[in-house]
Tab-separated table of C-alpha atoms in Angstrom:
chain	number	residue	atom	x	y	z
A	1	UNK	CA	-31.682	97.989	-24.276
A	2	UNK	CA	-34.534	95.581	-23.603
A	3	UNK	CA	-37.942	96.464	-24.990
A	4	UNK	CA	-39.494	96.299	-21.513
A	5	UNK	CA	-37.029	98.932	-20.301
A	6	UNK	CA	-37.810	101.121	-23.321
A	7	UNK	CA	-41.525	100.848	-22.651
A	8	UNK	CA	-41.013	101.728	-18.990
A	9	UNK	CA	-39.187	104.875	-20.147
A	10	UNK	CA	-42.140	105.887	-22.342
A	11	UNK	CA	-41.124	104.584	-25.794
A	12	UNK	CA	-44.160	103.359	-27.723
A	13	UNK	CA	-44.218	100.494	-30.248
A	14	UNK	CA	-44.792	103.023	-33.063
A	15	UNK	CA	-41.821	105.120	-31.957
A	16	UNK	CA	-39.599	102.052	-31.882
A	17	UNK	CA	-40.703	100.811	-35.322
A	18	UNK	CA	-40.113	104.250	-36.809
A	19	UNK	CA	-36.653	104.513	-35.227
A	20	UNK	CA	-35.679	101.116	-36.658
A	21	UNK	CA	-37.091	102.005	-40.090
A	22	UNK	CA	-35.108	105.255	-40.385
A	23	UNK	CA	-31.918	103.724	-38.997
A	24	UNK	CA	-31.812	105.516	-35.646
A	25	UNK	CA	-32.040	102.218	-33.760
A	26	UNK	CA	-30.947	98.701	-34.641
A	27	UNK	CA	-32.751	95.521	-33.652
A	28	UNK	CA	-30.072	93.310	-32.131
A	29	UNK	CA	-32.258	90.326	-31.374
A	30	UNK	CA	-35.865	89.710	-30.428
A	31	UNK	CA	-36.652	92.098	-27.593
A	32	UNK	CA	-33.287	93.905	-27.723
A	33	UNK	CA	-32.378	97.186	-29.422
A	34	UNK	CA	-29.261	99.340	-29.653
A	35	UNK	CA	-27.527	102.065	-31.596
A	36	UNK	CA	-26.482	101.253	-35.183
A	37	UNK	CA	-22.882	100.106	-35.495
A	38	UNK	CA	-22.484	99.229	-31.806
A	39	UNK	CA	-19.879	96.437	-31.712
A	40	UNK	CA	-19.451	96.301	-27.934
A	41	UNK	CA	-19.088	92.908	-26.290
A	42	UNK	CA	-22.505	93.315	-24.637
A	43	UNK	CA	-24.184	93.738	-28.017
A	44	UNK	CA	-22.238	90.862	-29.542
A	45	UNK	CA	-23.244	88.590	-26.646
A	46	UNK	CA	-26.904	89.575	-27.061
A	47	UNK	CA	-26.690	88.826	-30.772
A	48	UNK	CA	-25.414	85.341	-29.947
A	49	UNK	CA	-28.515	84.816	-27.825
A	50	UNK	CA	-27.243	85.199	-24.273
A	51	UNK	CA	-25.569	87.605	-21.862
A	52	UNK	CA	-21.958	88.700	-21.478
A	53	UNK	CA	-20.172	86.765	-18.715
A	54	UNK	CA	-16.939	85.328	-17.345
A	55	UNK	CA	-13.695	86.814	-18.726
A	56	UNK	CA	-15.461	89.173	-21.125
A	57	UNK	CA	-17.534	90.805	-18.389
A	58	UNK	CA	-14.741	91.064	-15.830
A	59	UNK	CA	-12.409	92.648	-18.383
A	60	UNK	CA	-14.904	95.530	-18.699
A	61	UNK	CA	-14.439	96.201	-14.969
A	62	UNK	CA	-10.649	96.387	-15.161
A	63	UNK	CA	-9.899	92.997	-13.600
A	64	UNK	CA	-6.329	91.762	-14.221
A	65	UNK	CA	-6.748	88.767	-16.535
A	66	UNK	CA	-4.512	86.503	-18.530
A	67	UNK	CA	-4.726	87.126	-22.304
A	68	UNK	CA	-8.022	85.774	-23.663
A	69	UNK	CA	-9.671	87.300	-26.741
A	70	UNK	CA	-12.643	84.941	-26.796
A	71	UNK	CA	-16.196	86.198	-26.287
A	72	UNK	CA	-17.734	84.536	-23.210
A	73	UNK	CA	-21.523	84.293	-23.308
A	74	UNK	CA	-23.983	82.840	-20.771
A	75	UNK	CA	-26.805	81.049	-22.623
A	76	UNK	CA	-29.936	79.159	-21.646
A	77	UNK	CA	-31.093	77.923	-25.074
A	78	UNK	CA	-29.903	75.139	-27.352
A	79	UNK	CA	-26.764	75.828	-29.382
A	80	UNK	CA	-28.727	75.324	-32.604
A	81	UNK	CA	-30.684	78.494	-31.752
A	82	UNK	CA	-27.608	80.649	-31.197
A	83	UNK	CA	-26.322	83.156	-33.737
A	84	UNK	CA	-23.023	84.621	-34.794
A	85	UNK	CA	-21.981	87.635	-32.683
A	86	UNK	CA	-21.335	89.523	-35.920
A	87	UNK	CA	-24.489	88.590	-37.858
A	88	UNK	CA	-27.735	87.303	-36.398
A	89	UNK	CA	-28.616	85.867	-39.811
A	90	UNK	CA	-25.767	83.358	-39.422
A	91	UNK	CA	-25.547	80.476	-36.993
A	92	UNK	CA	-22.970	80.349	-34.191
A	93	UNK	CA	-19.679	78.962	-35.405
A	94	UNK	CA	-19.809	80.550	-38.854
A	95	UNK	CA	-16.686	81.885	-40.548
A	96	UNK	CA	-17.527	85.403	-39.307
A	97	UNK	CA	-17.044	84.420	-35.665
A	98	UNK	CA	-13.700	86.052	-34.928
A	99	UNK	CA	-12.639	85.782	-32.177
A	100	UNK	CA	-14.243	82.525	-31.132
A	101	UNK	CA	-17.217	82.328	-28.792
A	102	UNK	CA	-17.287	80.366	-25.523
A	103	UNK	CA	-20.789	79.521	-24.324
A	104	UNK	CA	-21.546	78.922	-20.641
A	105	UNK	CA	-24.783	77.030	-20.089
A	106	UNK	CA	-27.182	78.395	-17.480
A	107	UNK	CA	-30.576	76.809	-16.769
A	108	UNK	CA	-31.988	80.323	-16.391
A	109	UNK	CA	-30.525	83.773	-16.974
A	110	UNK	CA	-30.980	85.767	-13.778
A	111	UNK	CA	-30.490	89.186	-15.345
A	112	UNK	CA	-33.264	89.210	-17.967
A	113	UNK	CA	-33.332	92.969	-18.583
A	114	UNK	CA	-29.549	93.506	-18.607
A	115	UNK	CA	-27.011	92.583	-21.317
A	116	UNK	CA	-24.666	91.024	-18.753
A	117	UNK	CA	-24.826	88.131	-16.334
A	118	UNK	CA	-24.829	88.797	-12.576
A	119	UNK	CA	-21.321	89.958	-11.625
A	120	UNK	CA	-20.743	87.410	-8.829
A	121	UNK	CA	-21.845	84.545	-11.082
A	122	UNK	CA	-19.542	85.769	-13.851
A	123	UNK	CA	-16.644	85.754	-11.372
A	124	UNK	CA	-17.424	82.221	-10.218
A	125	UNK	CA	-17.530	81.103	-13.849
A	126	UNK	CA	-13.766	81.667	-14.037
A	127	UNK	CA	-13.198	78.713	-11.703
A	128	UNK	CA	-14.611	76.210	-14.186
A	129	UNK	CA	-13.624	77.983	-17.413
A	130	UNK	CA	-9.950	78.842	-16.894
A	131	UNK	CA	-6.811	76.985	-15.816
A	132	UNK	CA	-6.456	77.151	-12.044
A	133	UNK	CA	-3.642	79.723	-11.932
A	134	UNK	CA	-5.417	81.982	-14.435
A	135	UNK	CA	-8.540	81.949	-12.258
A	136	UNK	CA	-6.501	82.761	-9.134
A	137	UNK	CA	-4.943	85.720	-10.981
A	138	UNK	CA	-8.429	87.114	-11.540
A	139	UNK	CA	-9.611	86.355	-7.989
A	140	UNK	CA	-6.606	88.168	-6.496
A	141	UNK	CA	-7.410	91.165	-8.692
A	142	UNK	CA	-11.103	91.102	-7.752
A	143	UNK	CA	-10.289	91.199	-4.051
A	144	UNK	CA	-7.391	93.637	-4.350
A	145	UNK	CA	-9.553	96.121	-6.277
A	146	UNK	CA	-12.470	95.486	-3.867
A	147	UNK	CA	-14.817	94.597	-6.719
A	148	UNK	CA	-15.750	91.580	-4.589
A	149	UNK	CA	-15.404	90.873	-0.898
A	150	UNK	CA	-13.968	87.535	0.282
A	151	UNK	CA	-17.432	86.610	1.565
A	152	UNK	CA	-19.108	87.261	-1.794
A	153	UNK	CA	-16.430	85.351	-3.669
A	154	UNK	CA	-16.732	82.417	-1.288
A	155	UNK	CA	-20.510	82.350	-1.721
A	156	UNK	CA	-20.181	82.512	-5.508
A	157	UNK	CA	-17.699	79.619	-5.602
A	158	UNK	CA	-19.818	77.581	-3.191
A	159	UNK	CA	-22.791	78.037	-5.505
A	160	UNK	CA	-21.153	76.205	-8.405
A	161	UNK	CA	-22.410	72.677	-9.172
A	162	UNK	CA	-19.042	71.390	-7.925
A	163	UNK	CA	-17.983	73.721	-5.109
A	164	UNK	CA	-14.649	75.472	-5.675
A	165	UNK	CA	-14.297	77.110	-2.250
A	166	UNK	CA	-10.927	75.356	-1.917
A	167	UNK	CA	-9.498	77.869	-4.392
A	168	UNK	CA	-9.699	80.570	-1.725
A	169	UNK	CA	-6.764	78.866	0.008
A	170	UNK	CA	-4.622	80.036	-2.923
A	171	UNK	CA	-5.953	83.606	-3.089
A	172	UNK	CA	-4.019	86.621	-1.796
A	173	UNK	CA	-5.853	89.944	-1.881
A	174	UNK	CA	-2.534	91.735	-1.295
A	175	UNK	CA	-1.241	90.917	-4.773
A	176	UNK	CA	-1.232	94.102	-6.810
A	177	UNK	CA	-0.995	92.512	-10.253
A	178	UNK	CA	-1.372	89.235	-12.087
A	179	UNK	CA	2.398	89.027	-12.415
A	180	UNK	CA	2.701	88.930	-8.630
A	181	UNK	CA	0.063	86.207	-8.438
A	182	UNK	CA	1.757	84.056	-11.077
A	183	UNK	CA	5.160	84.422	-9.407
A	184	UNK	CA	3.678	83.681	-5.974
A	185	UNK	CA	1.906	80.534	-7.180
A	186	UNK	CA	4.995	79.261	-8.990
A	187	UNK	CA	7.180	79.796	-5.915
A	188	UNK	CA	4.576	78.207	-3.662
A	189	UNK	CA	4.762	75.049	-5.771
A	190	UNK	CA	8.476	75.013	-4.975
A	191	UNK	CA	7.643	75.305	-1.246
A	192	UNK	CA	9.354	78.693	-1.082
A	193	UNK	CA	8.013	81.166	1.500
A	194	UNK	CA	6.939	84.379	-0.212
A	195	UNK	CA	4.914	87.402	0.884
A	196	UNK	CA	3.083	89.935	-1.280
A	197	UNK	CA	3.229	93.728	-0.993
A	198	UNK	CA	5.612	94.040	1.955
A	199	UNK	CA	6.451	97.496	3.329
A	200	UNK	CA	10.158	98.169	3.899
A	201	UNK	CA	10.861	101.571	5.492
A	202	UNK	CA	11.862	103.978	4.131
A	203	UNK	CA	11.833	102.442	0.643
A	204	UNK	CA	8.109	101.673	0.527
A	205	UNK	CA	6.093	98.746	-0.766
A	206	UNK	CA	7.790	95.948	-2.670
A	207	UNK	CA	6.050	93.366	-4.856
A	208	UNK	CA	7.256	90.099	-3.316
A	209	UNK	CA	9.611	89.224	-0.462
A	210	UNK	CA	11.168	85.758	-0.528
A	211	UNK	CA	12.403	84.639	2.857
A	212	UNK	CA	13.864	87.557	4.804
A	213	UNK	CA	15.772	89.595	2.237
A	214	UNK	CA	15.294	88.522	-1.390
A	215	UNK	CA	13.114	91.100	-3.140
A	216	UNK	CA	11.355	90.227	-6.408
A	217	UNK	CA	10.064	93.254	-8.319
A	218	UNK	CA	7.869	92.756	-11.389
A	219	UNK	CA	7.638	95.435	-14.081
A	220	UNK	CA	4.410	95.829	-16.055
A	221	UNK	CA	4.133	95.857	-19.847
A	222	UNK	CA	4.034	99.654	-19.920
A	223	UNK	CA	6.954	100.068	-17.530
A	224	UNK	CA	9.705	100.179	-20.147
A	225	UNK	CA	8.094	103.208	-21.830
A	226	UNK	CA	8.014	105.291	-18.620
A	227	UNK	CA	11.508	106.757	-18.142
A	228	UNK	CA	10.590	108.374	-14.817
A	229	UNK	CA	9.389	105.053	-13.394
A	230	UNK	CA	12.515	103.359	-14.708
A	231	UNK	CA	14.780	105.805	-12.880
A	232	UNK	CA	12.666	105.732	-9.708
A	233	UNK	CA	12.771	101.941	-9.517
A	234	UNK	CA	16.547	101.819	-9.945
A	235	UNK	CA	16.871	104.284	-7.083
A	236	UNK	CA	14.647	102.043	-4.958
A	237	UNK	CA	16.787	99.030	-5.854
A	238	UNK	CA	19.915	100.845	-4.679
A	239	UNK	CA	18.199	101.851	-1.431
A	240	UNK	CA	17.191	98.231	-0.799
A	241	UNK	CA	20.734	96.986	-1.442
A	242	UNK	CA	22.109	99.570	0.992
A	243	UNK	CA	19.813	98.040	3.625
A	244	UNK	CA	21.055	94.497	3.057
A	245	UNK	CA	18.420	93.230	0.625
A	246	UNK	CA	19.002	91.345	-2.618
A	247	UNK	CA	16.911	92.546	-5.557
A	248	UNK	CA	15.778	90.648	-8.648
A	249	UNK	CA	13.804	92.806	-11.090
A	250	UNK	CA	12.005	91.105	-13.977
A	251	UNK	CA	9.767	92.194	-16.855
A	252	UNK	CA	6.273	91.233	-17.951
A	253	UNK	CA	7.707	89.360	-20.928
A	254	UNK	CA	10.107	87.303	-18.831
A	255	UNK	CA	7.406	86.267	-16.344
A	256	UNK	CA	4.973	85.320	-19.098
A	257	UNK	CA	7.448	83.666	-21.478
A	258	UNK	CA	10.586	82.694	-19.577
A	259	UNK	CA	9.618	81.958	-15.978
A	260	UNK	CA	12.005	78.937	-15.708
A	261	UNK	CA	15.001	81.278	-16.046
A	262	UNK	CA	13.693	83.472	-13.215
A	263	UNK	CA	12.981	80.439	-11.074
A	264	UNK	CA	16.489	79.060	-11.581
A	265	UNK	CA	17.993	82.344	-10.367
A	266	UNK	CA	15.722	82.402	-7.285
A	267	UNK	CA	16.429	78.760	-6.456
A	268	UNK	CA	20.161	79.398	-6.719
A	269	UNK	CA	19.891	82.137	-4.082
A	270	UNK	CA	17.591	80.038	-1.867
A	271	UNK	CA	19.839	76.961	-1.987
A	272	UNK	CA	22.729	79.108	-0.795
A	273	UNK	CA	20.415	80.371	1.972
A	274	UNK	CA	21.162	83.928	0.912
A	275	UNK	CA	17.452	84.776	1.132
A	276	UNK	CA	17.788	84.578	4.937
A	277	UNK	CA	19.428	87.032	7.294
A	278	UNK	CA	22.790	85.635	8.379
A	279	UNK	CA	24.925	86.502	11.440
A	280	UNK	CA	27.019	88.852	9.318
A	281	UNK	CA	23.868	90.819	8.417
A	282	UNK	CA	22.748	90.993	12.033
A	283	UNK	CA	26.195	92.183	13.086
A	284	UNK	CA	25.879	94.984	10.499
A	285	UNK	CA	22.439	95.925	11.824
A	286	UNK	CA	20.571	94.835	8.671
A	287	UNK	CA	18.414	92.024	10.063
A	288	UNK	CA	15.058	93.787	10.347
A	289	UNK	CA	11.640	92.159	10.206
A	290	UNK	CA	9.252	93.962	7.800
């Protein structure tokens, strides 16, 4: 907590000095105090000499992000004045800095009494910090979870030194997970028509629909440990097949580590035009338009 906030709440200088002396409070950095042993990312960012931002801040809010263990810190002072997130007696970049620290330069920190950067600015930071697809994964999640509105995201991206509003053309707020976003972006590069979160009565919502009838379902990391979900999804797959759909179900691992194999299977179906309703399907009464 910042000393100005503590003073506003009635803490005197003598009270603060006594609390530090007896170990009830720890001085994190000049003007900042916290509980002893607090190793939260906010405290570590303050110890560096800045504010928590970018990936590190959005992760705290439950945004779907690609794996990134680095500590992202917004700073407005020279790197030579920055400290290790683990030990303010050591300079940034010391052997104790695990994981590594990414610093994002800001001419002025706009949240002086808070341990985090402004949320919208932290979201915009993703556009210049991460690979394009990784940033789109996060933007889809931000909009899907309603942590940001499209208007606020557009304004944040427009406010960057080099405007990144063009990225909104790739965003789909309907995507329910980063896996859906990654699959959608990969298929889009192949000029394959795909829609996110399509409702097919009476089965329910599916992850991605390619063309008219090829369903791509993406299982999360935790999915294989949930036997009830496993059984429920297989029942859904059977119901979709009964209604004329083709179903490809893939895992988190396969999307993240073996996407080419998934893409080859999808392209094989698309080249045979089996992702489209054919006359035989219409004759059987299957050709519906979800």
